[in-house]
Amino acid sequence: MLKLVDVSKRFGALSVLQNLDLTVAAGNVLGVIGPNGAGKTTLFNIIAGAQVPSAGQVHLDDRDITHVKVWDRCRLGIGRTYQVPKPFTHMSVFENVMVAAVHGGRMGIRAAKEQAQHVIELTGLIHRLRTPAGHLSLLDLKRLELAKALAQKPRLLLLDEIAGGLTESECDTLLEIVKTARDQGATIVWIEHVLHALRRIATRLAVLHGGTIISSGAPDEVLADSRVKEVYLGV
Amino acid sequence: MTHFLTTSYSVFVGRLLLACGIVFLATGPFLLDASGMQVMTEFMLMLVLALMWNLLAGYADIVTIGQHAFVGVGAYAFFGFLVFGEWNPYLSVLMAGAVAMLLAVPVMVIIFRLRTAYLAVGSWVVAETLMLCAGKLSAFGGGSGISMPVSAVKQFGARIGERYAHIYWLALVLLAVVFISTWLLMRSAVGLGLTAMRDNEDGAGAVGVNLTRSRVLCFLWTAPFLGLAGALITLQKLRVAPPASFSITEWTVYIIFIVLIGGVGSFEGPVIGGIVFFLLREYLAEVGVWHFIVLGPISIVIILIEPRGLWGLLRRFVPGDLIPVSYTPSALKGTKTEKARSLAASTSDVLSQS
Ligand SMILES: Nc1ncnc2c1ncn2[C@@H]1O[C@H](COP(=O)(O)OP(=O)(O)OP(=O)(O)O)[C@@H](O)[C@H]1O
Ligand SMILES: [Mg+2]
């Protein structure tokens, strides 16, 4: 469903991604791990269209979307959470999610209202429905990010470190939400440092290090890989 | 006191004041003398310009300082169609809007290549260039401008009082159309996206708001209204002249003051700013140009205290918008307790903020 071909990304002299190839088949849940600064978020920026790669292509369903704008990619079905939340501070939680449903999800106002209400309940923000997003705690802002991504009913859902700082039961709830999205047919790519959460849902795992994927495959195999142990687990 | 303000009572009072203002505007010619009518006409036209600048700068992040370009072009177009083309006076007014809209297309192509400060400077350069071009039109009196012939003026009323009332009504209709249509725009899906852009442009693009299309739409939306205002301003001044019709001070700088003082990125802001501006101007008129020098520091102080202006300050206490553009959950599907909890949460937020 998603295919990155020979993608590189440089910021001036800093080369963040080098000749990266990645394929995600429909229905998969791909976990992406890697040390801080490995380029994971940059990878998402390139998939979602927030940044253009310095070289290489991005394909969605065999269509080259390398130069498609970020808002058009939403409409193609890519939904994404940001590691650093991007709330609409003076709008209520409800309106924040409405924006995503109406624009990214291409829903009419009435359908969007229902969808917004639904995902806000799902993500546990219902008691914050009318609160301006600028007043939310960081944890609630991350919930809002997830709600905005889900509201678009994405076919490809990109999650960037959403499990950090959650209690065990909150983490369980989160996994339930992601599983529901998966069961409804979404393909998922999930960047996460909280490994135990990933292991419970990921069908595949990819390790990003030094700008390339140094290992990918079934989670257990990847975690057993000696290079992965070295760079990531520090063993 | 805080308690009084944070209740929905204050929203009610605010709306009542707004309604009184509307009634006053709608009965103006029956209450006011000629000079009062002139001031109120000017107020309404400035408010039109302020609402448009607010839409561009406050929502679509098009911080233009070349707004006077469209006012001036509207003025000249109106004059041309009315005096030289001898068109029907109302049609001439409408043509001012049409010409301004046509002009918006090439201007957009030029300035949309630029962002932020460069866009501002670019828009100013475009406006100054157009002013220079207007000065070259010998039929329009070149650099010193030209007065409207008496015959053309008389089409809007033979006697002066009658004419002032006529122009007043035209300005009121324009303001009403601008206000209502822009309100409807902001209530629509497009407006929802624009409000999101106001708060976080990247974030808006990231959830599917087409930033380019929203900007283009806003620009094309404002241009005709600016041109129409230019036509009515010409009717008030009875002449066109490059420095007056393309006045950066009156049609751009004052307008920016109005919006910044009142509050950028809201509907209420330009209205409040407009009232404050006119009160200041009327009461500081004796001190001449000093009112200009007083305005600068006032707006800077207000912005430093609250970036969203006077309305932003008030909004810390008033729990809702006076002119509602926001979406609220249609019916809380949850239980009563959930409803109560969400209400309690929003109330405590308002309290903790004040
Ligand atoms: N816009 C940018 N300009 C310059 N450098 C950047 C930019 N964005 C990211 N970088 C750099 O690229 C590198 C990778 O950043 P990225 O955010 O992709 O890492 P990450 O794997 O997501 O890290 P983390 O685990 O901390 O989230 C970092 O060294 C970062 O400083
Ligand atoms: Mg990251």
Tab-separated table of C-alpha atoms in Angstrom, chain A residues 50 69-72 74-75 78-80 82 85-92 94-105 107 109-110 113-114 117-118 121 126-132 135-136 145 148-149 152, chain B residues 187-214 306 308 325-334 338-339 341-343 345-346 348-350 352-353:
chain	number	residue	atom	x	y	z
A	50	ALA	CA	4.891	17.823	5.514
A	69	LYS	CA	0.597	18.501	-0.844
A	70	VAL	CA	0.053	17.498	2.751
A	71	TRP	CA	-3.662	18.442	2.701
A	72	ASP	CA	-4.289	16.413	-0.431
A	74	CYS	CA	-5.130	13.628	4.000
A	75	ARG	CA	-7.819	13.342	1.389
A	78	ILE	CA	-3.268	9.407	5.210
A	79	GLY	CA	-3.946	10.387	8.816
A	80	ARG	CA	-1.162	11.309	11.166
A	82	TYR	CA	2.336	14.810	15.461
A	85	PRO	CA	1.054	18.435	18.975
A	86	LYS	CA	-0.359	21.105	16.678
A	87	PRO	CA	-3.581	22.131	18.399
A	88	PHE	CA	-5.880	24.974	17.305
A	89	THR	CA	-5.447	26.724	20.613
A	90	HIS	CA	-8.467	29.011	20.635
A	91	MET	CA	-10.878	26.429	19.297
A	92	SER	CA	-12.621	23.875	21.454
A	94	PHE	CA	-14.797	19.527	19.524
A	95	GLU	CA	-13.980	22.084	16.829
A	96	ASN	CA	-10.402	20.876	16.565
A	97	VAL	CA	-11.665	17.437	15.653
A	98	MET	CA	-14.368	18.900	13.412
A	99	VAL	CA	-11.696	20.557	11.276
A	100	ALA	CA	-10.059	17.189	10.693
A	101	ALA	CA	-13.346	15.433	9.935
A	102	VAL	CA	-14.615	18.125	7.557
A	103	HIS	CA	-11.379	18.779	5.696
A	104	GLY	CA	-9.199	15.683	5.949
A	105	GLY	CA	-12.179	13.319	6.182
A	107	MET	CA	-17.414	14.872	5.612
A	109	ILE	CA	-20.999	19.197	8.721
A	110	ARG	CA	-23.583	16.853	10.182
A	113	LYS	CA	-20.227	16.386	14.115
A	114	GLU	CA	-21.132	12.774	14.770
A	117	GLN	CA	-18.231	13.247	19.002
A	118	HIS	CA	-17.486	9.582	18.419
A	121	GLU	CA	-15.461	9.718	23.305
A	126	ILE	CA	-15.350	13.751	26.246
A	127	HIS	CA	-15.092	15.700	29.496
A	128	ARG	CA	-12.959	18.224	27.589
A	129	LEU	CA	-15.369	18.562	24.678
A	130	ARG	CA	-15.824	22.318	25.003
A	131	THR	CA	-12.431	23.172	26.438
A	132	PRO	CA	-10.197	25.382	24.280
A	135	HIS	CA	-5.905	24.724	27.999
A	136	LEU	CA	-5.185	21.016	27.635
A	145	GLU	CA	-3.761	14.484	18.052
A	148	LYS	CA	-7.854	14.369	14.855
A	149	ALA	CA	-6.098	11.589	12.977
A	152	GLN	CA	-10.400	11.516	9.109
B	187	ARG	CA	-19.739	29.484	9.543
B	188	SER	CA	-19.097	27.231	6.554
B	189	ALA	CA	-16.583	24.435	6.174
B	190	VAL	CA	-14.213	26.921	4.536
B	191	GLY	CA	-14.506	29.186	7.557
B	192	LEU	CA	-13.818	26.318	9.910
B	193	GLY	CA	-10.591	25.727	8.030
B	194	LEU	CA	-9.748	29.435	8.125
B	195	THR	CA	-10.259	29.540	11.885
B	196	ALA	CA	-7.922	26.578	12.193
B	197	MET	CA	-5.385	28.392	10.007
B	198	ARG	CA	-5.605	31.381	12.328
B	199	ASP	CA	-4.607	29.208	15.286
B	200	ASN	CA	-2.047	26.928	13.683
B	201	GLU	CA	-1.357	27.031	9.992
B	202	ASP	CA	0.807	23.905	9.807
B	203	GLY	CA	-1.672	22.063	11.944
B	204	ALA	CA	-4.510	23.084	9.654
B	205	GLY	CA	-2.699	21.861	6.559
B	206	ALA	CA	-1.853	18.653	8.369
B	207	VAL	CA	-5.516	17.758	8.899
B	208	GLY	CA	-6.521	18.474	5.342
B	209	VAL	CA	-7.205	22.207	5.122
B	210	ASN	CA	-6.139	23.342	1.666
B	211	LEU	CA	-4.062	26.381	2.611
B	212	THR	CA	-3.538	27.615	-0.938
B	213	ARG	CA	-7.179	27.454	-1.879
B	214	SER	CA	-8.259	29.123	1.357
B	306	GLU	CA	-3.158	40.822	24.923
B	308	ARG	CA	-5.844	39.435	20.512
B	325	VAL	CA	-19.122	31.418	14.341
B	326	SER	CA	-18.027	28.325	16.236
B	327	TYR	CA	-19.488	24.853	16.048
B	328	THR	CA	-20.892	23.280	19.162
B	329	PRO	CA	-21.715	19.627	19.661
B	330	SER	CA	-25.243	19.228	18.298
B	331	ALA	CA	-26.680	17.289	21.218
B	332	LEU	CA	-24.535	15.722	23.853
B	333	LYS	CA	-25.248	12.078	23.395
B	334	GLY	CA	-23.762	11.285	26.790
B	338	GLU	CA	-21.311	13.784	31.399
B	339	LYS	CA	-22.970	16.944	30.280
B	341	ARG	CA	-18.961	17.394	33.871
B	342	SER	CA	-18.080	18.935	30.548
B	343	LEU	CA	-19.841	22.147	31.528
B	345	ALA	CA	-14.726	21.609	33.086
B	346	SER	CA	-15.241	24.465	30.653
B	348	SER	CA	-13.395	26.018	35.589
B	349	ASP	CA	-11.140	26.650	32.612
B	350	VAL	CA	-12.598	30.080	32.115
B	352	SER	CA	-8.665	29.583	36.025
B	353	GLN	CA	-7.767	31.742	33.060
